[in-house]
Coordinates of C-alpha atoms and ligand atoms in Angstrom, one line a residue:
M750 CA 35.6 76.1 -44.8
S751 CA 38.0 77.7 -47.2
V752 CA 36.6 78.4 -50.6
K753 CA 38.3 76.5 -53.5
T754 CA 39.5 78.7 -56.4
F755 CA 41.3 78.0 -59.6
S756 CA 43.9 80.3 -61.2
G757 CA 44.9 78.6 -64.5
S758 CA 44.2 80.1 -67.9
F759 CA 41.5 78.4 -70.0
T760 CA 43.1 79.8 -73.2
Q761 CA 46.8 78.9 -72.5
Q762 CA 48.1 76.2 -74.9
E763 CA 51.3 74.3 -74.5
P764 CA 54.4 75.9 -76.1
I765 CA 55.2 74.8 -79.7
P766 CA 57.7 71.8 -79.4
E767 CA 61.4 72.7 -79.8
A768 CA 61.7 70.5 -82.9
A769 CA 58.9 72.5 -84.5
I770 CA 60.6 75.8 -83.6
E771 CA 63.9 74.6 -85.1
A772 CA 62.1 73.5 -88.3
A773 CA 60.3 76.9 -88.5
V774 CA 63.6 78.7 -88.1
A775 CA 65.2 76.6 -90.9
V776 CA 62.3 77.6 -93.2
L777 CA 62.7 81.3 -92.3
R778 CA 66.5 81.0 -93.0
S779 CA 65.8 79.5 -96.4
G780 CA 63.4 82.3 -97.4
R781 CA 61.3 79.7 -99.2
L782 CA 58.0 80.1 -97.4
H783 CA 55.6 79.7 -100.3
R784 CA 54.7 76.1 -100.8
Y785 CA 55.8 76.0 -104.5
N786 CA 59.1 77.7 -103.8
T787 CA 61.4 74.7 -103.7
D788 CA 65.0 74.0 -104.7
P789 CA 65.4 71.4 -107.5
N790 CA 64.9 68.0 -105.9
E791 CA 63.4 69.5 -102.8
T792 CA 60.0 68.5 -101.5
S793 CA 58.3 71.4 -99.7
Q794 CA 57.4 71.2 -96.0
T795 CA 53.8 71.6 -97.1
A796 CA 53.9 68.6 -99.4
L797 CA 55.7 66.5 -96.8
L798 CA 53.0 67.5 -94.2
E799 CA 50.2 66.5 -96.7
R800 CA 51.8 63.0 -97.2
E801 CA 52.3 62.5 -93.4
Y802 CA 48.8 63.8 -92.6
A803 CA 47.2 61.5 -95.3
D804 CA 49.1 58.5 -93.9
W805 CA 48.1 59.3 -90.3
Q806 CA 44.5 59.9 -91.2
G807 CA 44.3 56.8 -93.3
A808 CA 43.1 58.7 -96.4
P809 CA 44.8 58.5 -99.8
Y810 CA 44.5 62.2 -100.5
C811 CA 45.2 65.3 -98.4
L812 CA 45.3 69.0 -99.1
A813 CA 46.8 71.5 -96.6
V814 CA 45.0 74.9 -96.6
T815 CA 44.9 78.2 -94.6
S816 CA 42.1 77.3 -92.2
G817 CA 39.4 74.9 -91.2
G818 CA 36.8 77.3 -92.6
Q819 CA 38.5 77.3 -96.0
A820 CA 38.8 73.5 -95.9
M821 CA 35.0 73.4 -95.6
Q822 CA 34.3 75.9 -98.3
I823 CA 36.7 74.1 -100.7
A824 CA 35.3 70.7 -99.7
M825 CA 31.7 71.8 -100.5
R826 CA 32.6 73.3 -103.8
A827 CA 34.8 70.3 -104.8
S828 CA 31.9 68.0 -103.8
G829 CA 29.5 69.9 -106.1
V830 CA 27.7 72.4 -103.9
K831 CA 26.6 75.3 -106.1
A832 CA 25.1 78.7 -105.3
G833 CA 21.5 78.4 -104.1
D834 CA 21.9 74.7 -103.1
L835 CA 20.6 73.7 -99.7
V836 CA 23.1 72.3 -97.2
L837 CA 22.0 70.5 -94.0
T838 CA 24.0 71.1 -90.9
N839 CA 23.7 70.7 -87.1
A840 CA 21.9 73.4 -85.2
F841 CA 24.6 73.1 -82.5
T842 CA 27.9 74.2 -84.0
L843 CA 30.0 77.4 -84.3
A844 CA 29.8 80.3 -86.7
P845 CA 32.5 79.1 -89.2
V846 CA 30.1 76.3 -90.2
P847 CA 27.0 78.2 -91.3
G848 CA 29.5 80.9 -92.4
A849 CA 31.2 78.4 -94.8
I850 CA 27.7 77.5 -96.3
E851 CA 26.9 81.1 -96.8
A852 CA 30.4 81.8 -98.3
V853 CA 29.8 79.3 -101.1
G854 CA 26.4 80.9 -101.8
A855 CA 24.4 78.0 -100.4
R856 CA 21.6 78.1 -97.8
S857 CA 21.7 76.2 -94.5
V858 CA 19.0 73.8 -93.3
L859 CA 19.6 73.3 -89.6
V860 CA 19.0 69.9 -88.0
E861 CA 18.1 69.4 -84.4
V862 CA 20.6 67.9 -81.9
D863 CA 19.9 65.6 -79.0
E864 CA 20.7 65.9 -75.3
N865 CA 24.1 64.2 -75.9
L866 CA 24.9 67.1 -78.3
R867 CA 24.9 64.8 -81.4
I868 CA 22.9 65.4 -84.5
D869 CA 19.4 64.0 -84.3
I870 CA 19.4 61.4 -87.1
D871 CA 15.5 61.1 -87.1
D872 CA 15.3 64.9 -87.7
L873 CA 18.0 64.6 -90.3
A874 CA 16.0 62.0 -92.2
A875 CA 12.9 64.1 -92.0
K876 CA 14.7 67.2 -93.2
I877 CA 16.3 65.4 -96.1
E878 CA 12.8 64.4 -97.1
T879 CA 11.2 67.8 -96.7
S880 CA 14.0 70.0 -97.9
G881 CA 15.3 67.9 -100.8
A882 CA 18.9 68.9 -99.8
R883 CA 21.6 66.7 -101.3
F884 CA 24.5 67.7 -99.0
L885 CA 25.2 67.5 -95.3
L886 CA 28.0 69.5 -93.6
L887 CA 28.1 67.3 -90.5
S888 CA 29.8 69.2 -87.6
H889 CA 31.2 66.9 -84.9
M890 CA 30.8 69.8 -82.6
R891 CA 32.8 69.7 -79.4
G892 CA 34.0 66.2 -80.4
H893 CA 30.6 64.4 -80.1
L894 CA 30.3 61.8 -82.8
C895 CA 26.8 60.5 -83.6
D896 CA 26.2 56.9 -84.6
M897 CA 28.2 57.2 -87.8
D898 CA 27.0 53.8 -89.1
R899 CA 23.4 54.8 -88.8
L900 CA 24.0 58.3 -90.2
M901 CA 25.8 57.0 -93.3
A902 CA 23.0 54.4 -93.9
V903 CA 20.5 57.3 -93.9
T904 CA 22.5 59.6 -96.1
D905 CA 23.7 56.9 -98.5
A906 CA 20.1 55.7 -99.0
A907 CA 19.0 59.3 -99.8
G908 CA 22.0 60.1 -102.0
V909 CA 23.1 62.8 -99.7
K910 CA 26.8 63.7 -99.8
V911 CA 28.5 64.1 -96.4
I912 CA 31.2 66.6 -95.7
E913 CA 32.6 66.2 -92.2
D914 CA 33.6 69.1 -90.0
C915 CA 36.3 67.5 -87.9
A916 CA 37.6 70.7 -86.2
H917 CA 37.0 69.1 -82.8
T918 CA 37.6 65.4 -83.8
M919 CA 41.1 65.3 -85.2
G920 CA 42.2 61.9 -83.9
A921 CA 38.8 60.7 -82.9
K922 CA 37.2 57.4 -84.1
W923 CA 33.8 55.8 -84.5
G924 CA 34.5 52.1 -84.2
T925 CA 37.9 51.6 -85.9
T926 CA 37.3 54.4 -88.4
R927 CA 38.8 57.9 -87.9
S928 CA 36.3 60.7 -88.1
G929 CA 36.7 62.4 -91.5
N930 CA 36.9 59.0 -93.3
F931 CA 33.1 58.5 -93.4
G932 CA 32.0 61.2 -95.7
V933 CA 33.2 62.4 -99.1
T934 CA 35.6 64.7 -97.4
G935 CA 36.9 65.4 -93.9
C936 CA 37.8 69.0 -92.9
F937 CA 40.2 69.8 -90.1
S938 CA 41.6 72.9 -88.4
A939 CA 45.1 73.6 -87.1
Q940 CA 44.0 76.8 -85.5
T941 CA 45.5 77.5 -82.0
Y942 CA 42.5 76.1 -80.0
K943 CA 42.2 72.8 -81.9
H944 CA 44.3 69.7 -81.7
I945 CA 47.5 70.9 -83.4
N946 CA 48.5 74.5 -83.5
S947 CA 50.0 76.6 -86.3
G948 CA 48.0 79.7 -85.4
E949 CA 45.8 79.2 -88.4
G950 CA 45.7 76.2 -90.8
G951 CA 43.5 73.4 -92.1
F952 CA 43.3 70.1 -94.0
L953 CA 40.9 68.4 -96.3
T954 CA 41.1 64.7 -96.9
T955 CA 39.2 62.4 -99.3
R956 CA 39.3 59.1 -101.1
D957 CA 37.9 60.6 -104.2
P958 CA 40.5 61.6 -106.8
D959 CA 38.1 64.0 -108.6
V960 CA 37.2 65.8 -105.4
M961 CA 40.8 66.2 -104.5
A962 CA 41.8 67.4 -107.9
R963 CA 39.2 70.1 -107.8
A964 CA 40.2 71.0 -104.2
V965 CA 43.8 71.4 -105.2
I966 CA 42.9 73.8 -108.0
L967 CA 40.5 75.7 -105.8
S968 CA 43.2 76.1 -103.2
G969 CA 45.2 78.0 -105.8
S970 CA 47.8 75.6 -107.2
Y971 CA 48.9 77.8 -110.2
M972 CA 48.9 74.5 -112.1
L973 CA 51.7 73.2 -109.9
Y974 CA 49.5 70.3 -108.7
E975 CA 52.3 67.8 -109.4
R976 CA 54.1 69.3 -106.4
H977 CA 51.6 68.1 -103.9
G978 CA 52.3 65.5 -101.3
A979 CA 49.1 63.5 -101.3
A980 CA 47.2 64.4 -104.5
P981 CA 46.0 62.2 -107.4
E982 CA 48.0 61.7 -110.6
A983 CA 48.1 64.4 -113.3
E984 CA 45.3 62.7 -115.3
A985 CA 42.8 63.5 -112.6
F986 CA 43.4 67.2 -113.4
A987 CA 43.2 67.0 -117.1
Q988 CA 39.5 67.8 -117.4
I989 CA 39.0 70.2 -114.5
R990 CA 42.2 72.3 -114.5
L991 CA 40.8 75.0 -116.6
E992 CA 37.2 74.9 -115.3
T993 CA 38.0 75.4 -111.6
P994 CA 38.6 78.8 -110.1
N995 CA 41.5 79.7 -107.8
L996 CA 40.5 80.8 -104.3
S997 CA 44.0 81.2 -103.0
A998 CA 43.9 79.3 -99.7
R999 CA 47.2 77.6 -99.7
M1000 CA 49.2 76.6 -96.6
D1001 CA 52.7 77.9 -96.4
N1002 CA 56.0 76.1 -95.5
L1003 CA 56.4 77.9 -92.2
R1004 CA 53.1 76.6 -90.8
A1005 CA 53.7 73.2 -92.3
A1006 CA 57.1 73.0 -90.6
I1007 CA 55.4 73.9 -87.2
L1008 CA 52.8 71.2 -87.7
R1009 CA 54.9 68.2 -88.8
P1010 CA 56.5 67.5 -85.4
Q1011 CA 53.1 68.1 -83.7
L1012 CA 51.5 65.4 -85.8
K1013 CA 53.8 62.9 -84.1
L1014 CA 52.4 63.9 -80.7
I1015 CA 48.7 63.9 -81.5
D1016 CA 47.9 60.3 -80.4
Q1017 CA 49.6 60.8 -77.1
N1018 CA 48.0 64.2 -76.6
A1019 CA 44.6 62.6 -77.2
E1020 CA 45.1 60.4 -74.2
R1021 CA 46.3 63.4 -72.2
W1022 CA 43.1 65.3 -73.1
N1023 CA 40.9 62.3 -72.3
A1024 CA 42.5 62.0 -68.8
R1025 CA 41.7 65.6 -68.2
Y1026 CA 38.1 65.1 -69.4
R1027 CA 37.6 62.1 -67.2
A1028 CA 38.9 64.0 -64.2
V1029 CA 36.3 66.8 -64.6
E1030 CA 33.6 64.3 -65.5
N1031 CA 34.3 62.2 -62.4
A1032 CA 34.2 65.3 -60.1
L1033 CA 31.0 66.5 -61.7
A1034 CA 29.4 63.1 -61.1
A1035 CA 29.2 64.1 -57.4
E1036 CA 26.4 66.5 -58.3
P1037 CA 23.7 64.7 -60.4
A1038 CA 22.1 68.0 -61.5
L1039 CA 25.2 68.7 -63.6
Q1040 CA 24.6 66.4 -66.5
T1041 CA 27.5 65.5 -68.8
P1042 CA 26.8 63.8 -72.2
R1043 CA 26.8 60.0 -72.3
R1044 CA 29.7 59.0 -74.4
P1045 CA 28.9 56.0 -76.7
Q1046 CA 30.9 52.8 -76.5
A1047 CA 31.9 53.0 -80.2
E1048 CA 33.3 56.5 -79.8
Y1049 CA 37.0 57.1 -79.3
M1050 CA 37.0 60.8 -78.2
V1051 CA 39.7 63.4 -78.2
A1052 CA 38.2 65.5 -75.4
S1053 CA 39.8 68.9 -75.6
S1054 CA 36.7 70.5 -74.0
I1055 CA 33.8 69.4 -71.7
Q1056 CA 30.1 70.3 -71.8
F1057 CA 27.4 69.8 -69.1
R1058 CA 23.8 70.8 -68.8
I1059 CA 21.7 71.9 -65.8
P1060 CA 18.2 71.1 -67.0
G1061 CA 15.6 73.2 -65.1
F1062 CA 17.8 76.2 -64.8
G1063 CA 16.2 79.5 -66.1
E1064 CA 18.1 82.2 -67.9
A1065 CA 18.9 84.2 -64.8
E1066 CA 20.2 81.2 -63.0
C1067 CA 22.5 80.3 -66.0
V1068 CA 23.9 83.8 -66.1
D1069 CA 24.4 83.8 -62.3
F1070 CA 26.1 80.3 -62.5
V1071 CA 28.6 81.6 -65.1
A1072 CA 29.4 84.7 -63.0
R1073 CA 29.9 82.7 -59.7
A1074 CA 32.1 80.1 -61.5
A1075 CA 34.1 83.0 -63.0
A1076 CA 34.6 84.5 -59.5
R1077 CA 36.2 81.2 -58.5
G1078 CA 38.5 81.2 -61.6
V1079 CA 36.5 78.8 -63.7
E1080 CA 35.7 80.2 -67.2
L1081 CA 32.5 78.8 -68.6
K1082 CA 30.8 79.5 -71.9
W1083 CA 27.0 79.3 -72.0
F1084 CA 25.2 78.5 -75.2
G1085 CA 21.9 79.9 -74.1
S1086 CA 22.8 83.6 -74.6
D1087 CA 21.0 85.5 -77.3
D1088 CA 24.1 87.6 -77.8
P1089 CA 27.1 85.7 -79.3
K1090 CA 30.2 86.0 -77.0
G1091 CA 33.8 85.0 -77.9
F1092 CA 33.7 81.7 -79.8
T1093 CA 30.2 80.9 -78.6
S1094 CA 27.0 81.6 -80.6
N1095 CA 23.7 79.9 -81.4
H1096 CA 21.7 79.8 -84.5
T1097 CA 19.5 82.8 -83.7
S1098 CA 22.6 85.0 -84.2
W1099 CA 23.4 83.6 -87.7
R1100 CA 21.1 86.2 -89.3
Y1101 CA 22.7 85.8 -92.8
G1102 CA 20.8 82.5 -93.2
P1103 CA 17.1 82.0 -93.1
P1104 CA 15.6 81.9 -89.5
Q1105 CA 14.6 78.4 -88.5
S1106 CA 12.6 76.8 -85.8
L1107 CA 14.6 74.3 -83.6
P1108 CA 12.6 73.9 -80.4
R1109 CA 14.5 70.9 -79.2
S1110 CA 18.0 72.3 -79.8
D1111 CA 16.9 75.6 -78.2
E1112 CA 15.8 73.8 -75.1
I1113 CA 19.1 71.8 -74.9
L1114 CA 21.3 74.8 -75.6
S1115 CA 19.4 77.0 -73.1
T1116 CA 21.1 75.2 -70.2
L1117 CA 24.3 74.1 -71.9
F1118 CA 27.7 75.1 -70.4
D1119 CA 31.1 74.5 -72.1
M1120 CA 34.7 74.6 -70.9
R1121 CA 38.0 74.3 -72.7
L1122 CA 40.5 71.8 -71.2
P1123 CA 44.0 72.9 -72.4
L1124 CA 46.9 70.6 -71.9
T1125 CA 48.5 73.1 -69.6
F1126 CA 46.0 72.0 -67.0
S1127 CA 47.0 69.0 -64.8
T1128 CA 44.5 66.3 -64.0
E1129 CA 44.5 67.6 -60.4
D1130 CA 43.5 71.0 -61.8
C1131 CA 40.7 69.3 -63.7
T1132 CA 39.4 67.6 -60.5
L1133 CA 39.5 70.9 -58.7
I1134 CA 37.6 72.6 -61.5
G1135 CA 34.9 69.9 -61.3
E1136 CA 34.7 70.3 -57.5
I1137 CA 34.4 74.1 -57.8
L1138 CA 31.5 73.7 -60.2
C1139 CA 29.7 71.3 -57.8
E1140 CA 30.2 73.8 -55.0
V1141 CA 28.9 76.7 -57.1
Y1142 CA 25.9 74.6 -57.9
S1143 CA 25.1 73.6 -54.3
A1144 CA 25.4 77.2 -53.2
T1145 CA 22.6 78.1 -55.6
Ligands
LIG291 C1 37.2 76.2 -85.3 C2 36.1 75.6 -86.0 C3 36.1 75.4 -87.4 C4 37.0 76.1 -88.4 O1 38.2 76.3 -88.0 P1 39.1 77.7 -88.4 O2 40.4 77.0 -88.7 O3 39.0 78.6 -87.3 O4 38.5 78.2 -89.7 C5 35.0 74.7 -87.9 N1 34.1 74.1 -87.1 C6 34.1 74.2 -85.8 C7 33.0 73.6 -85.0 C8 35.1 75.0 -85.2 O5 35.1 75.1 -83.8

């Protein structure tokens, strides 16, 4: 029997669309890269992008910023998080999330996740009680949305403000509502490995004019807030304009020009990602030991990555599985490692925050594997990847 192997790159994104390249060149030719550098009567690329993103997201207000991490920091500050406050967040997420909490001087309270990689709402309710925290930075990590109706009922009843980390759920929905529209703010990333690509970039959306006014000033608006594409009227700034510091985290016109044509493609790309996810998931179903998360009926996913667990595997078996998959060209990340490796880490390596006991999450993460599904893969590639993983497992 010939051994199946795969030769694609797990980090190769699609090229930037030609329309975006042309728009970027036009901005370069103009020399007007800063978002507030406009001709009379010109609306900047950044302001246009904010308007288009707000309309697509279905939120009245949108601010474009330099990264998803900055969007979260600004969202927390604009929502009232102060130094020393406690902020709840998922134990299963990536370093920019606890990093954002740390950067605003707050302290993280980590909440357990369940075997489907969603926040454990019972543990959340218990930790709201015991910690007294009044904020939740909810990370929809790897695109897994929890029961948002139940989560919002729990947080609303307790007066906990929710800030959504939608770095992996741009375009995803719970029921008919887009992720990001449940909490006070939604935070998004346009970094290369997310759902739209400007290298670096981010957005913050909200329905709350006061939160958006503070966010605009925090982003570094030099009092030019009237040149924004989806910000509240000038009155909303009257009170806070001199009381809010400038963190300088503005998006520039070059990146905005690159993103505007991509926004038009995101809904169709979501379907393309989901077809790739289903191809891997179907192939993995041949080996019941490889357990993929159950995707709830109410979730509309944008599955730009896939996760599976092999419960019962020990540490050495996990390390060996990753190595043997790699030898066949399949690049897996493993969340059980004590040592953080390229984009993957677990809470024990976030030493800037207080150490916390999360036995259930530790158990789940100890056998959790993760794979990117770039759109440069075909669905046939994805089937092959799933078949290889089944073979690697059965050769164990
Ligand atoms: C990438 C990412 C972010 C932040 O995005 P950047 O734009 O890289 O700052 C936030 N949360 C999660 C879960 C991420 O993977």
